[in-house]
């Protein structure tokens, strides 16, 4: 029997306790969608997924091979990710206001 990635996903504690999504809700499902080839659906699920992947790859690459201006690029990507995550969260939670 073929196991799906969804069988191994961690539940959101914030959603279980308070009934409200957290800022990270959807990231596991978005990664699962990327592995399944559903790139647009992954973006719709969690808009910061691609910038987070770029950030993670850059941090990992910079760990082994020093990249010129890496700290500046990582800082800019971190700020961009925070803006995307917070903006998408506010839009998603707009129905509660």
PDB file of C-alpha atoms in Angstrom:
ATOM      1  CA  UNK A   1       0.000   0.000   0.000  1.00  0.00           C
ATOM      2  CA  UNK A   2       1.321   3.433  -0.984  1.00  0.00           C
ATOM      3  CA  UNK A   3       1.615   5.845   1.939  1.00  0.00           C
ATOM      4  CA  UNK A   4       0.857   9.509   1.393  1.00  0.00           C
ATOM      5  CA  UNK A   5       2.880  12.356   2.880  1.00  0.00           C
ATOM      6  CA  UNK A   6      -0.261  13.613   4.605  1.00  0.00           C
ATOM      7  CA  UNK A   7      -0.160  10.528   6.836  1.00  0.00           C
ATOM      8  CA  UNK A   8       2.987  11.889   8.506  1.00  0.00           C
ATOM      9  CA  UNK A   9       2.096  15.563   8.903  1.00  0.00           C
ATOM     10  CA  UNK A  10       2.166  17.129  12.335  1.00  0.00           C
ATOM     11  CA  UNK A  11      -1.084  18.687  13.549  1.00  0.00           C
ATOM     12  CA  UNK A  12      -1.120  22.392  14.362  1.00  0.00           C
ATOM     13  CA  UNK A  13      -1.223  22.752  18.141  1.00  0.00           C
ATOM     14  CA  UNK A  14      -2.491  26.330  17.875  1.00  0.00           C
ATOM     15  CA  UNK A  15      -5.403  25.220  15.692  1.00  0.00           C
ATOM     16  CA  UNK A  16      -6.209  22.303  18.005  1.00  0.00           C
ATOM     17  CA  UNK A  17      -6.177  24.432  21.162  1.00  0.00           C
ATOM     18  CA  UNK A  18      -7.687  27.687  19.925  1.00  0.00           C
ATOM     19  CA  UNK A  19      -9.388  26.755  16.654  1.00  0.00           C
ATOM     20  CA  UNK A  20      -7.411  29.381  14.720  1.00  0.00           C
ATOM     21  CA  UNK A  21      -4.662  28.853  12.154  1.00  0.00           C
ATOM     22  CA  UNK A  22      -1.124  29.875  13.046  1.00  0.00           C
ATOM     23  CA  UNK A  23       1.353  31.679  10.784  1.00  0.00           C
ATOM     24  CA  UNK A  24       2.828  28.340   9.703  1.00  0.00           C
ATOM     25  CA  UNK A  25      -0.414  26.526   8.938  1.00  0.00           C
ATOM     26  CA  UNK A  26      -0.256  25.154   5.416  1.00  0.00           C
ATOM     27  CA  UNK A  27       3.499  24.868   5.020  1.00  0.00           C
ATOM     28  CA  UNK A  28       3.558  21.071   5.343  1.00  0.00           C
ATOM     29  CA  UNK A  29       0.718  20.681   2.871  1.00  0.00           C
ATOM     30  CA  UNK A  30       2.434  23.132   0.498  1.00  0.00           C
ATOM     31  CA  UNK A  31       5.638  21.054   0.597  1.00  0.00           C
ATOM     32  CA  UNK A  32       3.585  17.943  -0.044  1.00  0.00           C
ATOM     33  CA  UNK A  33       1.970  19.630  -3.043  1.00  0.00           C
ATOM     34  CA  UNK A  34       5.401  20.605  -4.405  1.00  0.00           C
ATOM     35  CA  UNK A  35       6.536  16.972  -4.164  1.00  0.00           C
ATOM     36  CA  UNK A  36       3.386  15.980  -6.059  1.00  0.00           C
ATOM     37  CA  UNK A  37       4.114  18.546  -8.773  1.00  0.00           C
ATOM     38  CA  UNK A  38       1.227  20.852  -7.874  1.00  0.00           C
ATOM     39  CA  UNK A  39       3.253  24.082  -7.909  1.00  0.00           C
ATOM     40  CA  UNK A  40       0.384  26.562  -8.230  1.00  0.00           C
ATOM     41  CA  UNK A  41      -1.651  24.776  -5.567  1.00  0.00           C
ATOM     42  CA  UNK A  42       1.388  24.907  -3.247  1.00  0.00           C
ATOM     43  CA  UNK A  43       1.606  28.680  -3.708  1.00  0.00           C
ATOM     44  CA  UNK A  44      -2.114  29.068  -3.033  1.00  0.00           C
ATOM     45  CA  UNK A  45      -1.792  26.929   0.095  1.00  0.00           C
ATOM     46  CA  UNK A  46       1.186  28.859   1.518  1.00  0.00           C
ATOM     47  CA  UNK A  47       2.347  31.880  -0.521  1.00  0.00           C
ATOM     48  CA  UNK A  48       5.771  32.117   1.148  1.00  0.00           C
ATOM     49  CA  UNK A  49       6.744  28.541   0.275  1.00  0.00           C
ATOM     50  CA  UNK A  50       9.053  29.383  -2.618  1.00  0.00           C
ATOM     51  CA  UNK A  51      10.851  32.266  -0.943  1.00  0.00           C
ATOM     52  CA  UNK A  52      11.301  30.089   2.165  1.00  0.00           C
ATOM     53  CA  UNK A  53      12.789  27.320   0.032  1.00  0.00           C
ATOM     54  CA  UNK A  54      15.179  29.795  -1.606  1.00  0.00           C
ATOM     55  CA  UNK A  55      16.153  31.072   1.840  1.00  0.00           C
ATOM     56  CA  UNK A  56      16.724  27.541   3.184  1.00  0.00           C
ATOM     57  CA  UNK A  57      18.811  26.557   0.150  1.00  0.00           C
ATOM     58  CA  UNK A  58      20.906  29.706   0.418  1.00  0.00           C
ATOM     59  CA  UNK A  59      21.507  29.223   4.154  1.00  0.00           C
ATOM     60  CA  UNK A  60      22.459  25.570   3.594  1.00  0.00           C
ATOM     61  CA  UNK A  61      24.702  26.377   0.644  1.00  0.00           C
ATOM     62  CA  UNK A  62      26.346  29.231   2.546  1.00  0.00           C
ATOM     63  CA  UNK A  63      27.047  26.871   5.446  1.00  0.00           C
ATOM     64  CA  UNK A  64      29.366  24.774   3.262  1.00  0.00           C
ATOM     65  CA  UNK A  65      30.497  27.318   0.649  1.00  0.00           C
ATOM     66  CA  UNK A  66      30.758  30.942   1.659  1.00  0.00           C
ATOM     67  CA  UNK A  67      28.737  33.146  -0.695  1.00  0.00           C
ATOM     68  CA  UNK A  68      29.687  36.773  -1.183  1.00  0.00           C
ATOM     69  CA  UNK A  69      27.058  39.104   0.333  1.00  0.00           C
ATOM     70  CA  UNK A  70      25.224  36.085   1.775  1.00  0.00           C
ATOM     71  CA  UNK A  71      24.339  37.798   5.054  1.00  0.00           C
ATOM     72  CA  UNK A  72      22.789  40.731   3.228  1.00  0.00           C
ATOM     73  CA  UNK A  73      20.823  38.461   0.875  1.00  0.00           C
ATOM     74  CA  UNK A  74      19.676  36.245   3.757  1.00  0.00           C
ATOM     75  CA  UNK A  75      18.540  39.291   5.740  1.00  0.00           C
ATOM     76  CA  UNK A  76      16.563  40.668   2.794  1.00  0.00           C
ATOM     77  CA  UNK A  77      14.982  37.273   2.103  1.00  0.00           C
ATOM     78  CA  UNK A  78      14.065  36.911   5.780  1.00  0.00           C
ATOM     79  CA  UNK A  79      12.306  40.289   5.773  1.00  0.00           C
ATOM     80  CA  UNK A  80      10.517  39.465   2.508  1.00  0.00           C
ATOM     81  CA  UNK A  81       9.375  36.135   3.977  1.00  0.00           C
ATOM     82  CA  UNK A  82       8.078  37.789   7.130  1.00  0.00           C
ATOM     83  CA  UNK A  83       6.119  40.305   5.064  1.00  0.00           C
ATOM     84  CA  UNK A  84       4.641  37.589   2.834  1.00  0.00           C
ATOM     85  CA  UNK A  85       3.748  35.335   5.778  1.00  0.00           C
ATOM     86  CA  UNK A  86       2.107  38.085   7.826  1.00  0.00           C
ATOM     87  CA  UNK A  87       0.251  39.543   4.836  1.00  0.00           C
ATOM     88  CA  UNK A  88      -1.103  36.173   3.730  1.00  0.00           C
ATOM     89  CA  UNK A  89      -2.085  35.365   7.327  1.00  0.00           C
ATOM     90  CA  UNK A  90      -4.005  38.642   7.676  1.00  0.00           C
ATOM     91  CA  UNK A  91      -5.783  37.999   4.379  1.00  0.00           C
ATOM     92  CA  UNK A  92      -6.603  34.401   5.427  1.00  0.00           C
ATOM     93  CA  UNK A  93      -7.862  35.480   8.859  1.00  0.00           C
ATOM     94  CA  UNK A  94      -9.860  38.415   7.490  1.00  0.00           C
ATOM     95  CA  UNK A  95     -13.080  36.406   7.895  1.00  0.00           C
ATOM     96  CA  UNK A  96     -12.648  36.462  11.706  1.00  0.00           C
ATOM     97  CA  UNK A  97     -12.659  40.254  11.936  1.00  0.00           C
TER      98      UNK A  97
END
